[in-house]
Amino acid sequence: MLPWKNLILIQKTSSVPVYQQIANSIIQHIRSGVIKRGMKMPGTRELSQLLSVHRKTMVSAYDELDAQGWIHSLPSKGTFVSDQLPEIHPRKLETVSPGNFRWEKTGYNFRINPFIKPSTKPLRDMIGFHDGPDVRLVPVDAWGRSYRSVLSRKSGLHHLSYVQENGNYELRKVLSEELNTTRGMQTTPEHIFITRGSQMAMFMLAMVLIAAGDQVVVGQTNYYYTDRALMAAGARLVRIPVDDEGIDVDELEKICKRKKIRAVYVTSHHHFPTTVTLCAARRMKLLALAEKFGFIIIEDDYDYDLHYESSPLLPVASADRNGMVAYIGTLSKTVAPALRLGYVAAPLNLIAELGKIRQVIDIQGDPVLEQAVAEMFSLGEIRRHMKKVLREYHLRRDFLCSQLKKRFAELIQFKTPEGGLSVWARFDKSIPLPALHERMKKKGVIISSGMIHNTDPKMNLNATRMGFGWMNTQETGRSLEVLDETIAEMRKG
């Protein structure tokens, strides 16, 4: 008989379950030849006594070994080590020559998307004026508690199965209540469709609402990835001017008299990228034009909660009584980019159609995440987080704006934004942003080249978004020093 107690060592403090430690140890000894093929194994009762563990633990270990094919049981005879052991390493396909296997290029043709450029995400070891929230402010402990709470309950197991394609009901319920309370809307959970972020919401709406050749109105400057989602759906973009009061609705009216417009996309709260707010009068005229000419309003309210000066204007959707608005919201911009949770609020028939599209994209969202967020809303964790970060971002905005006025008044023109996480900065023509971007990148500080905002080469914009949310004031101060130093070098020639 083998010295089982000496062969199988159990570490009580290990994070690996005891049954798994036992199974792993037996596998190791089978591989090494200590435990022979075809050998009869001790019964679970006997081995549990030898190892001083509960018999259920030993049964679980044997079940694991049996499932992997290392042992098998014969009725009335016992448990034996398998004669044919599992493959430890997959066999190579003999027809493949490793020296010729590069996989750099396909052996067939496929459609190349001409509208979308490869993304450039910020490098982790760089600071700079990134356009997004500071993930260091995320309430990690609260997230952890919420996740554990969901998964530790027996009732939580159904969140690991297939669920409604529209999203978790509890989350749709709290989001509906949030929209009704803070945005003056009149929704029910059935009017809400959960997505993996606002970009997915935009893409799905484009798939449902836009056909090839449809004309869609967007701002002269607009969110790059929205433009690409619309173009991928076959839309022809019609650009209109944007001034300090938002998109020019008078120009929109003139266009509608000449062309059949399918939809108008607006970021009404803070226009992207210029951060201006669509004024109340233009909101009401936009809605009236939609009803008159029959176009859809796609309202992307990506940062409604990030407002510093006063109560924000209610979204266009709050005044919609004829089902002309599809409203997009998100938590990704206000909490963390990795929290891929967005939503659409819209009439019921559009929600139903989005559900059909969902089934051929990814079946459903992330049920565990959605339930965890719903519970965090109910416990007040999300609202507390928003109040905390709003104060912090307000301080960061004021710091950046004061420093820009103090140090760069002659070279950078901007208006202090009422909300959001970025300043729209227009640089003097003597400081070309693409060159500034390259020079600062070499010094470990990122500032956008602004090229993504030049929707027409004739625009020749020398402007970009300078984010203040990503960095604390000390990091912003260091980034501004590099900016100052780099501009001085460029002006010297």
GROMACS .gro file of C-alpha atoms in nm:
model
  493
    1MET     CA    1   0.000   0.000   0.000
    2LEU     CA    2   0.129   0.343  -0.089
    3PRO     CA    3   0.200   0.596   0.188
    4TRP     CA    4  -0.096   0.814   0.092
    5LYS     CA    5  -0.059   1.048   0.387
    6ASN     CA    6   0.294   1.137   0.276
    7LEU     CA    7   0.212   1.148  -0.094
    8ILE     CA    8  -0.080   1.389  -0.069
    9LEU     CA    9   0.006   1.711   0.113
   10ILE     CA   10  -0.278   1.949   0.194
   11GLN     CA   11  -0.221   2.318   0.263
   12LYS     CA   12  -0.506   2.443   0.478
   13THR     CA   13  -0.416   2.810   0.412
   14SER     CA   14  -0.416   2.772   0.033
   15SER     CA   15  -0.683   2.947  -0.175
   16VAL     CA   16  -0.713   2.625  -0.379
   17PRO     CA   17  -1.002   2.408  -0.248
   18VAL     CA   18  -0.889   2.098  -0.058
   19TYR     CA   19  -1.059   1.856  -0.300
   20GLN     CA   20  -0.873   2.022  -0.588
   21GLN     CA   21  -0.540   1.995  -0.401
   22ILE     CA   22  -0.600   1.623  -0.353
   23ALA     CA   23  -0.695   1.571  -0.718
   24ASN     CA   24  -0.394   1.770  -0.840
   25SER     CA   25  -0.160   1.570  -0.616
   26ILE     CA   26  -0.294   1.236  -0.741
   27ILE     CA   27  -0.261   1.353  -1.103
   28GLN     CA   28   0.100   1.453  -1.037
   29HIS     CA   29   0.183   1.108  -0.897
   30ILE     CA   30   0.008   0.930  -1.186
   31ARG     CA   31   0.214   1.135  -1.431
   32SER     CA   32   0.537   1.057  -1.245
   33GLY     CA   33   0.458   0.684  -1.238
   34VAL     CA   34   0.432   0.654  -0.859
   35ILE     CA   35   0.065   0.566  -0.902
   36LYS     CA   36   0.053   0.304  -1.180
   37ARG     CA   37  -0.196   0.268  -1.463
   38GLY     CA   38  -0.472   0.019  -1.380
   39MET     CA   39  -0.391   0.034  -1.007
   40LYS     CA   40  -0.685   0.004  -0.769
   41MET     CA   41  -0.737   0.320  -0.562
   42PRO     CA   42  -0.842   0.323  -0.195
   43GLY     CA   43  -1.210   0.386  -0.131
   44THR     CA   44  -1.322   0.739  -0.050
   45ARG     CA   45  -1.399   0.649   0.312
   46GLU     CA   46  -1.057   0.490   0.368
   47LEU     CA   47  -0.863   0.770   0.198
   48SER     CA   48  -1.060   1.044   0.374
   49GLN     CA   49  -0.964   0.888   0.709
   50LEU     CA   50  -0.597   0.860   0.607
   51LEU     CA   51  -0.587   1.226   0.501
   52SER     CA   52  -0.807   1.353   0.787
   53VAL     CA   53  -1.060   1.519   0.556
   54HIS     CA   54  -1.437   1.493   0.527
   55ARG     CA   55  -1.558   1.209   0.307
   56LYS     CA   56  -1.752   1.457   0.090
   57THR     CA   57  -1.421   1.628   0.013
   58MET     CA   58  -1.274   1.297  -0.101
   59VAL     CA   59  -1.581   1.220  -0.312
   60SER     CA   60  -1.542   1.560  -0.481
   61ALA     CA   61  -1.174   1.487  -0.551
   62TYR     CA   62  -1.259   1.150  -0.709
   63ASP     CA   63  -1.540   1.311  -0.911
   64GLU     CA   64  -1.288   1.563  -1.046
   65LEU     CA   65  -1.039   1.289  -1.138
   66ASP     CA   66  -1.313   1.084  -1.302
   67ALA     CA   67  -1.437   1.385  -1.500
   68GLN     CA   68  -1.086   1.445  -1.633
   69GLY     CA   69  -1.039   1.078  -1.723
   70TRP     CA   70  -0.764   0.989  -1.473
   71ILE     CA   71  -0.968   0.725  -1.288
   72HIS     CA   72  -1.283   0.521  -1.348
   73SER     CA   73  -1.515   0.318  -1.126
   74LEU     CA   74  -1.633  -0.038  -1.184
   75PRO     CA   75  -1.953  -0.150  -1.008
   76SER     CA   76  -1.886  -0.379  -0.709
   77LYS     CA   77  -1.512  -0.375  -0.783
   78GLY     CA   78  -1.387  -0.031  -0.691
   79THR     CA   79  -1.204   0.266  -0.840
   80PHE     CA   80  -0.905   0.220  -1.073
   81VAL     CA   81  -0.646   0.439  -1.242
   82SER     CA   82  -0.729   0.460  -1.611
   83ASP     CA   83  -0.524   0.249  -1.854
   84GLN     CA   84  -0.558   0.520  -2.118
   85LEU     CA   85  -0.452   0.843  -1.952
   86PRO     CA   86  -0.571   1.185  -2.071
   87GLU     CA   87  -0.356   1.364  -2.327
   88ILE     CA   88  -0.122   1.589  -2.130
   89HIS     CA   89  -0.014   1.785  -2.437
   90PRO     CA   90  -0.215   1.826  -2.758
   91ARG     CA   91  -0.064   1.652  -3.058
   92LYS     CA   92   0.068   1.874  -3.334
   93LEU     CA   93  -0.085   1.855  -3.678
   94GLU     CA   94   0.187   1.684  -3.875
   95THR     CA   95   0.090   1.871  -4.192
   96VAL     CA   96   0.184   2.208  -4.040
   97SER     CA   97   0.541   2.325  -4.079
   98PRO     CA   98   0.631   2.553  -3.785
   99GLY     CA   99   0.886   2.739  -3.994
  100ASN     CA  100   0.619   2.846  -4.244
  101PHE     CA  101   0.352   2.931  -3.989
  102ARG     CA  102   0.334   3.311  -3.959
  103TRP     CA  103  -0.038   3.394  -3.974
  104GLU     CA  104   0.034   3.751  -4.074
  105LYS     CA  105  -0.214   3.765  -4.359
  106THR     CA  106  -0.525   3.573  -4.461
  107GLY     CA  107  -0.525   3.350  -4.764
  108TYR     CA  108  -0.857   3.502  -4.873
  109ASN     CA  109  -1.008   3.845  -4.932
  110PHE     CA  110  -1.257   4.023  -4.708
  111ARG     CA  111  -1.416   4.366  -4.688
  112ILE     CA  112  -1.194   4.634  -4.535
  113ASN     CA  113  -1.387   4.899  -4.342
  114PRO     CA  114  -1.274   5.231  -4.490
  115PHE     CA  115  -1.446   5.441  -4.225
  116ILE     CA  116  -1.272   5.330  -3.906
  117LYS     CA  117  -0.910   5.388  -3.811
  118PRO     CA  118  -0.722   5.166  -3.561
  119SER     CA  119  -0.780   5.294  -3.208
  120THR     CA  120  -0.504   5.454  -3.004
  121LYS     CA  121  -0.565   5.401  -2.635
  122PRO     CA  122  -0.363   5.591  -2.373
  123LEU     CA  123  -0.051   5.419  -2.246
  124ARG     CA  124  -0.061   5.323  -1.880
  125ASP     CA  125   0.277   5.470  -1.798
  126MET     CA  126   0.189   5.809  -1.945
  127ILE     CA  127   0.004   6.102  -1.795
  128GLY     CA  128  -0.174   6.358  -2.004
  129PHE     CA  129  -0.497   6.523  -2.104
  130HIS     CA  130  -0.693   6.203  -2.168
  131ASP     CA  131  -1.064   6.240  -2.230
  132GLY     CA  132  -1.223   6.025  -1.960
  133PRO     CA  133  -1.277   5.959  -1.589
  134ASP     CA  134  -1.014   5.875  -1.327
  135VAL     CA  135  -1.048   5.503  -1.255
  136ARG     CA  136  -0.866   5.555  -0.923
  137LEU     CA  137  -1.187   5.713  -0.791
  138VAL     CA  138  -1.395   5.401  -0.857
  139PRO     CA  139  -1.546   5.257  -0.533
  140VAL     CA  140  -1.368   4.924  -0.574
  141ASP     CA  141  -1.467   4.787  -0.232
  142ALA     CA  142  -1.834   4.857  -0.296
  143TRP     CA  143  -1.811   4.687  -0.638
  144GLY     CA  144  -1.650   4.384  -0.478
  145ARG     CA  145  -1.916   4.360  -0.207
  146SER     CA  146  -2.194   4.388  -0.461
  147TYR     CA  147  -2.049   4.119  -0.687
  148ARG     CA  148  -1.993   3.881  -0.394
  149SER     CA  149  -2.342   3.947  -0.267
  150VAL     CA  150  -2.498   3.859  -0.603
  151LEU     CA  151  -2.298   3.539  -0.652
  152SER     CA  152  -2.313   3.415  -0.292
  153ARG     CA  153  -2.692   3.387  -0.288
  154LYS     CA  154  -2.864   3.077  -0.424
  155SER     CA  155  -3.102   3.306  -0.611
  156GLY     CA  156  -2.799   3.463  -0.778
  157LEU     CA  157  -2.723   3.150  -0.978
  158HIS     CA  158  -2.986   3.233  -1.239
  159HIS     CA  159  -2.774   3.536  -1.332
  160LEU     CA  160  -2.522   3.288  -1.472
  161SER     CA  161  -2.777   3.152  -1.715
  162TYR     CA  162  -2.955   3.297  -2.019
  163VAL     CA  163  -3.165   3.600  -1.933
  164GLN     CA  164  -3.374   3.864  -2.110
  165GLU     CA  165  -3.202   4.024  -2.407
  166ASN     CA  166  -3.335   4.364  -2.294
  167GLY     CA  167  -3.124   4.344  -1.980
  168ASN     CA  168  -3.168   4.286  -1.608
  169TYR     CA  169  -3.515   4.393  -1.495
  170GLU     CA  170  -3.395   4.538  -1.163
  171LEU     CA  171  -3.141   4.757  -1.342
  172ARG     CA  172  -3.398   4.869  -1.598
  173LYS     CA  173  -3.630   4.955  -1.310
  174VAL     CA  174  -3.376   5.172  -1.123
  175LEU     CA  175  -3.263   5.339  -1.447
  176SER     CA  176  -3.624   5.416  -1.535
  177GLU     CA  177  -3.676   5.571  -1.191
  178GLU     CA  178  -3.351   5.767  -1.231
  179LEU     CA  179  -3.457   5.905  -1.571
  180ASN     CA  180  -3.800   6.001  -1.442
  181THR     CA  181  -3.662   6.170  -1.129
  182THR     CA  182  -3.356   6.351  -1.264
  183ARG     CA  183  -3.437   6.401  -1.633
  184GLY     CA  184  -3.811   6.464  -1.630
  185MET     CA  185  -3.889   6.162  -1.847
  186GLN     CA  186  -4.189   5.929  -1.819
  187THR     CA  187  -4.052   5.580  -1.865
  188THR     CA  188  -4.117   5.231  -1.733
  189PRO     CA  189  -3.865   4.943  -1.718
  190GLU     CA  190  -4.010   4.824  -2.050
  191HIS     CA  191  -3.885   5.143  -2.218
  192ILE     CA  192  -3.522   5.067  -2.122
  193PHE     CA  193  -3.276   4.850  -2.316
  194ILE     CA  194  -2.938   4.772  -2.155
  195THR     CA  195  -2.625   4.768  -2.373
  196ARG     CA  196  -2.251   4.728  -2.322
  197GLY     CA  197  -2.185   5.101  -2.327
  198SER     CA  198  -2.322   5.394  -2.528
  199GLN     CA  199  -2.122   5.303  -2.840
  200MET     CA  200  -2.298   4.968  -2.864
  201ALA     CA  201  -2.628   5.151  -2.816
  202MET     CA  202  -2.543   5.384  -3.104
  203PHE     CA  203  -2.436   5.097  -3.329
  204MET     CA  204  -2.753   4.899  -3.261
  205LEU     CA  205  -2.974   5.201  -3.323
  206ALA     CA  206  -2.794   5.261  -3.652
  207MET     CA  207  -2.852   4.898  -3.753
  208VAL     CA  208  -3.224   4.923  -3.678
  209LEU     CA  209  -3.303   5.278  -3.792
  210ILE     CA  210  -3.065   5.354  -4.080
  211ALA     CA  211  -3.070   5.204  -4.429
  212ALA     CA  212  -2.812   5.250  -4.703
  213GLY     CA  213  -2.843   5.597  -4.852
  214ASP     CA  214  -3.036   5.751  -4.561
  215GLN     CA  215  -2.930   6.108  -4.487
  216VAL     CA  216  -2.841   6.174  -4.123
  217VAL     CA  217  -2.763   6.519  -3.984
  218VAL     CA  218  -2.469   6.557  -3.745
  219GLY     CA  219  -2.267   6.853  -3.621
  220GLN     CA  220  -1.986   6.999  -3.831
  221THR     CA  221  -1.766   6.868  -3.551
  222ASN     CA  222  -1.898   6.545  -3.404
  223TYR     CA  223  -1.808   6.231  -3.211
  224TYR     CA  224  -1.582   6.031  -3.442
  225TYR     CA  225  -1.714   5.685  -3.352
  226THR     CA  226  -2.077   5.790  -3.393
  227ASP     CA  227  -1.996   5.912  -3.744
  228ARG     CA  228  -1.836   5.575  -3.815
  229ALA     CA  229  -2.129   5.374  -3.676
  230LEU     CA  230  -2.371   5.570  -3.894
  231MET     CA  231  -2.153   5.538  -4.203
  232ALA     CA  232  -2.111   5.165  -4.143
  233ALA     CA  233  -2.492   5.138  -4.154
  234GLY     CA  234  -2.489   5.312  -4.493
  235ALA     CA  235  -2.579   5.665  -4.383
  236ARG     CA  236  -2.483   5.973  -4.580
  237LEU     CA  237  -2.380   6.236  -4.327
  238VAL     CA  238  -2.508   6.590  -4.363
  239ARG     CA  239  -2.309   6.829  -4.145
  240ILE     CA  240  -2.448   7.150  -3.996
  241PRO     CA  241  -2.277   7.431  -3.803
  242VAL     CA  242  -2.238   7.427  -3.425
  243ASP     CA  243  -2.204   7.753  -3.233
  244ASP     CA  244  -2.209   7.850  -2.865
  245GLU     CA  245  -2.574   7.744  -2.836
  246GLY     CA  246  -2.538   7.404  -3.002
  247ILE     CA  247  -2.636   7.282  -3.347
  248ASP     CA  248  -2.789   7.542  -3.581
  249VAL     CA  249  -3.155   7.438  -3.598
  250ASP     CA  250  -3.240   7.717  -3.843
  251GLU     CA  251  -2.993   7.565  -4.087
  252LEU     CA  252  -3.144   7.224  -4.010
  253GLU     CA  253  -3.487   7.353  -4.108
  254LYS     CA  254  -3.353   7.479  -4.442
  255ILE     CA  255  -3.193   7.140  -4.509
  256CYS     CA  256  -3.516   6.955  -4.425
  257LYS     CA  257  -3.699   7.162  -4.686
  258ARG     CA  258  -3.451   7.048  -4.952
  259LYS     CA  259  -3.369   6.692  -4.847
  260LYS     CA  260  -3.536   6.393  -4.687
  261ILE     CA  261  -3.362   6.361  -4.350
  262ARG     CA  262  -3.389   6.027  -4.173
  263ALA     CA  263  -3.232   6.120  -3.838
  264VAL     CA  264  -3.051   6.393  -3.644
  265TYR     CA  265  -2.781   6.299  -3.393
  266VAL     CA  266  -2.724   6.539  -3.102
  267THR     CA  267  -2.517   6.543  -2.784
  268SER     CA  268  -2.748   6.803  -2.635
  269HIS     CA  269  -2.601   6.832  -2.287
  270HIS     CA  270  -2.240   6.889  -2.393
  271HIS     CA  271  -2.179   6.882  -2.766
  272PHE     CA  272  -1.890   6.658  -2.858
  273PRO     CA  273  -1.621   6.781  -2.897
  274THR     CA  274  -1.682   7.153  -2.828
  275THR     CA  275  -1.866   7.099  -2.492
  276VAL     CA  276  -2.138   7.363  -2.566
  277THR     CA  277  -2.493   7.303  -2.442
  278LEU     CA  278  -2.788   7.299  -2.680
  279CYS     CA  279  -3.001   7.588  -2.553
  280ALA     CA  280  -3.364   7.539  -2.446
  281ALA     CA  281  -3.515   7.727  -2.742
  282ARG     CA  282  -3.321   7.516  -2.993
  283ARG     CA  283  -3.421   7.197  -2.813
  284MET     CA  284  -3.788   7.279  -2.851
  285LYS     CA  285  -3.747   7.380  -3.216
  286LEU     CA  286  -3.551   7.060  -3.285
  287LEU     CA  287  -3.839   6.854  -3.146
  288ALA     CA  288  -4.095   7.056  -3.343
  289LEU     CA  289  -3.895   7.002  -3.664
  290ALA     CA  290  -3.879   6.628  -3.595
  291GLU     CA  291  -4.257   6.615  -3.567
  292LYS     CA  292  -4.303   6.830  -3.880
  293PHE     CA  293  -4.054   6.653  -4.108
  294GLY     CA  294  -4.066   6.305  -3.953
  295PHE     CA  295  -3.698   6.256  -3.870
  296ILE     CA  296  -3.567   6.064  -3.570
  297ILE     CA  297  -3.375   6.243  -3.295
  298ILE     CA  298  -3.093   6.029  -3.157
  299GLU     CA  299  -3.003   6.205  -2.832
  300ASP     CA  300  -2.673   6.093  -2.680
  301ASP     CA  301  -2.665   6.220  -2.321
  302TYR     CA  302  -2.330   6.064  -2.234
  303ASP     CA  303  -2.237   6.288  -1.937
  304TYR     CA  304  -2.562   6.432  -1.800
  305ASP     CA  305  -2.456   6.378  -1.438
  306LEU     CA  306  -2.133   6.573  -1.481
  307HIS     CA  307  -2.259   6.930  -1.447
  308TYR     CA  308  -2.093   7.183  -1.217
  309GLU     CA  309  -2.259   7.524  -1.241
  310SER     CA  310  -2.635   7.473  -1.201
  311SER     CA  311  -2.916   7.232  -1.266
  312PRO     CA  312  -2.872   7.108  -1.624
  313LEU     CA  313  -3.137   7.150  -1.890
  314LEU     CA  314  -3.368   6.853  -1.923
  315PRO     CA  315  -3.300   6.635  -2.228
  316VAL     CA  316  -3.504   6.672  -2.546
  317ALA     CA  317  -3.652   6.329  -2.468
  318SER     CA  318  -3.827   6.473  -2.161
  319ALA     CA  319  -4.056   6.681  -2.387
  320ASP     CA  320  -4.115   6.409  -2.648
  321ARG     CA  321  -4.482   6.309  -2.664
  322ASN     CA  322  -4.489   6.157  -3.012
  323GLY     CA  323  -4.210   5.898  -2.998
  324MET     CA  324  -3.955   6.094  -3.202
  325VAL     CA  325  -3.654   6.054  -2.969
  326ALA     CA  326  -3.424   5.758  -2.903
  327TYR     CA  327  -3.230   5.848  -2.589
  328ILE     CA  328  -2.884   5.707  -2.509
  329GLY     CA  329  -2.725   5.709  -2.162
  330THR     CA  330  -2.421   5.544  -2.007
  331LEU     CA  331  -2.237   5.472  -1.684
  332SER     CA  332  -1.904   5.414  -1.861
  333LYS     CA  333  -1.821   5.785  -1.885
  334THR     CA  334  -1.908   5.874  -1.528
  335VAL     CA  335  -1.776   5.568  -1.341
  336ALA     CA  336  -1.512   5.381  -1.542
  337PRO     CA  337  -1.456   5.297  -1.911
  338ALA     CA  338  -1.432   4.926  -1.826
  339LEU     CA  339  -1.784   4.937  -1.680
  340ARG     CA  340  -1.949   4.864  -2.011
  341LEU     CA  341  -2.304   4.965  -1.926
  342GLY     CA  342  -2.512   5.188  -2.146
  343TYR     CA  343  -2.880   5.199  -2.225
  344VAL     CA  344  -3.142   5.317  -2.470
  345ALA     CA  345  -3.472   5.471  -2.359
  346ALA     CA  346  -3.724   5.461  -2.641
  347PRO     CA  347  -4.080   5.364  -2.745
  348LEU     CA  348  -4.173   5.001  -2.690
  349ASN     CA  349  -4.173   4.894  -3.055
  350LEU     CA  350  -3.815   5.018  -3.102
  351ILE     CA  351  -3.706   4.840  -2.782
  352ALA     CA  352  -3.854   4.516  -2.917
  353GLU     CA  353  -3.659   4.551  -3.242
  354LEU     CA  354  -3.335   4.617  -3.054
  355GLY     CA  355  -3.398   4.291  -2.869
  356LYS     CA  356  -3.404   4.104  -3.200
  357ILE     CA  357  -3.073   4.258  -3.307
  358ARG     CA  358  -2.921   4.172  -2.969
  359GLN     CA  359  -2.988   3.804  -3.025
  360VAL     CA  360  -2.756   3.793  -3.326
  361ILE     CA  361  -2.480   4.004  -3.168
  362ASP     CA  362  -2.414   3.862  -2.821
  363ILE     CA  363  -2.746   3.707  -2.705
  364GLN     CA  364  -2.751   3.911  -2.384
  365GLY     CA  365  -2.547   4.149  -2.172
  366ASP     CA  366  -2.362   4.078  -1.847
  367PRO     CA  367  -2.632   3.964  -1.602
  368VAL     CA  368  -2.405   3.956  -1.295
  369LEU     CA  369  -2.271   4.307  -1.358
  370GLU     CA  370  -2.618   4.440  -1.427
  371GLN     CA  371  -2.761   4.294  -1.105
  372ALA     CA  372  -2.464   4.424  -0.905
  373VAL     CA  373  -2.512   4.775  -1.044
  374ALA     CA  374  -2.886   4.760  -0.978
  375GLU     CA  375  -2.819   4.676  -0.614
  376MET     CA  376  -2.559   4.953  -0.588
  377PHE     CA  377  -2.820   5.199  -0.714
  378SER     CA  378  -3.072   5.071  -0.460
  379LEU     CA  379  -2.820   5.101  -0.176
  380GLY     CA  380  -2.729   5.455  -0.280
  381GLU     CA  381  -2.370   5.361  -0.368
  382ILE     CA  382  -2.386   5.502  -0.722
  383ARG     CA  383  -2.535   5.832  -0.607
  384ARG     CA  384  -2.274   5.868  -0.331
  385HIS     CA  385  -2.000   5.796  -0.582
  386MET     CA  386  -2.135   6.056  -0.823
  387LYS     CA  387  -2.149   6.325  -0.554
  388LYS     CA  388  -1.793   6.248  -0.452
  389VAL     CA  389  -1.645   6.253  -0.802
  390LEU     CA  390  -1.848   6.559  -0.903
  391ARG     CA  391  -1.676   6.760  -0.629
  392GLU     CA  392  -1.335   6.626  -0.732
  393TYR     CA  393  -1.385   6.686  -1.104
  394HIS     CA  394  -1.514   7.036  -1.030
  395LEU     CA  395  -1.185   7.112  -0.851
  396ARG     CA  396  -0.982   6.963  -1.135
  397ARG     CA  397  -1.172   7.163  -1.395
  398ASP     CA  398  -1.116   7.487  -1.204
  399PHE     CA  399  -0.746   7.411  -1.161
  400LEU     CA  400  -0.686   7.340  -1.530
  401CYS     CA  401  -0.884   7.643  -1.646
  402SER     CA  402  -0.711   7.879  -1.403
  403GLN     CA  403  -0.370   7.753  -1.516
  404LEU     CA  404  -0.457   7.784  -1.884
  405LYS     CA  405  -0.569   8.144  -1.831
  406LYS     CA  406  -0.262   8.226  -1.625
  407ARG     CA  407   0.005   8.061  -1.841
  408PHE     CA  408  -0.134   8.026  -2.194
  409ALA     CA  409  -0.380   8.314  -2.241
  410GLU     CA  410  -0.219   8.429  -2.568
  411LEU     CA  411  -0.183   8.082  -2.717
  412ILE     CA  412  -0.489   7.882  -2.611
  413GLN     CA  413  -0.848   8.006  -2.639
  414PHE     CA  414  -1.122   7.827  -2.447
  415LYS     CA  415  -1.438   7.871  -2.245
  416THR     CA  416  -1.475   7.710  -1.905
  417PRO     CA  417  -1.714   7.418  -1.963
  418GLU     CA  418  -2.023   7.396  -1.745
  419GLY     CA  419  -1.984   7.020  -1.723
  420GLY     CA  420  -1.814   6.713  -1.865
  421LEU     CA  421  -1.451   6.611  -1.826
  422SER     CA  422  -1.276   6.817  -2.095
  423VAL     CA  423  -1.197   7.169  -2.213
  424TRP     CA  424  -1.229   7.252  -2.584
  425ALA     CA  425  -0.896   7.425  -2.645
  426ARG     CA  426  -0.819   7.618  -2.965
  427PHE     CA  427  -0.446   7.658  -3.013
  428ASP     CA  428  -0.272   7.941  -3.193
  429LYS     CA  429  -0.177   7.848  -3.551
  430SER     CA  430   0.189   7.888  -3.457
  431ILE     CA  431   0.155   7.575  -3.242
  432PRO     CA  432   0.036   7.298  -3.480
  433LEU     CA  433  -0.123   7.029  -3.266
  434PRO     CA  434   0.008   6.724  -3.457
  435ALA     CA  435   0.366   6.840  -3.399
  436LEU     CA  436   0.291   6.929  -3.037
  437HIS     CA  437   0.139   6.583  -2.985
  438GLU     CA  438   0.450   6.405  -3.115
  439ARG     CA  439   0.692   6.615  -2.910
  440MET     CA  440   0.499   6.575  -2.584
  441LYS     CA  441   0.451   6.202  -2.639
  442LYS     CA  442   0.830   6.161  -2.642
  443LYS     CA  443   0.834   6.328  -2.299
  444GLY     CA  444   0.573   6.091  -2.157
  445VAL     CA  445   0.275   6.327  -2.170
  446ILE     CA  446  -0.025   6.282  -2.399
  447ILE     CA  447  -0.225   6.554  -2.569
  448SER     CA  448  -0.449   6.474  -2.865
  449SER     CA  449  -0.340   6.594  -3.207
  450GLY     CA  450  -0.698   6.707  -3.270
  451MET     CA  451  -0.695   6.545  -3.615
  452ILE     CA  452  -0.990   6.325  -3.523
  453HIS     CA  453  -1.207   6.639  -3.495
  454ASN     CA  454  -1.122   6.761  -3.847
  455THR     CA  455  -1.421   6.614  -4.027
  456ASP     CA  456  -1.328   6.810  -4.340
  457PRO     CA  457  -0.969   6.890  -4.446
  458LYS     CA  458  -1.086   7.242  -4.534
  459MET     CA  459  -1.173   7.306  -4.168
  460ASN     CA  460  -0.807   7.301  -4.068
  461LEU     CA  461  -0.904   7.300  -3.700
  462ASN     CA  462  -0.613   7.348  -3.463
  463ALA     CA  463  -0.818   7.251  -3.159
  464THR     CA  464  -0.854   6.955  -2.928
  465ARG     CA  465  -1.016   6.834  -2.607
  466MET     CA  466  -0.795   6.870  -2.300
  467GLY     CA  467  -0.926   6.628  -2.040
  468PHE     CA  468  -0.902   6.719  -1.672
  469GLY     CA  469  -1.079   6.417  -1.523
  470TRP     CA  470  -0.805   6.159  -1.579
  471MET     CA  471  -0.539   6.336  -1.368
  472ASN     CA  472  -0.527   6.485  -1.021
  473THR     CA  473  -0.412   6.846  -0.986
  474GLN     CA  474  -0.049   6.749  -0.922
  475GLU     CA  475  -0.038   6.543  -1.242
  476THR     CA  476  -0.212   6.820  -1.433
  477GLY     CA  477   0.049   7.063  -1.304
  478ARG     CA  478   0.333   6.841  -1.429
  479SER     CA  479   0.162   6.798  -1.767
  480LEU     CA  480   0.122   7.174  -1.803
  481GLU     CA  481   0.491   7.222  -1.728
  482VAL     CA  482   0.575   6.986  -2.014
  483LEU     CA  483   0.324   7.168  -2.235
  484ASP     CA  484   0.483   7.503  -2.150
  485GLU     CA  485   0.833   7.369  -2.210
  486THR     CA  486   0.739   7.208  -2.542
  487ILE     CA  487   0.562   7.517  -2.674
  488ALA     CA  488   0.869   7.726  -2.588
  489GLU     CA  489   1.088   7.484  -2.785
  490MET     CA  490   0.856   7.497  -3.085
  491ARG     CA  491   0.843   7.876  -3.088
  492LYS     CA  492   1.222   7.896  -3.082
  493GLY     CA  493   1.228   7.677  -3.390
   0.00000   0.00000   0.00000
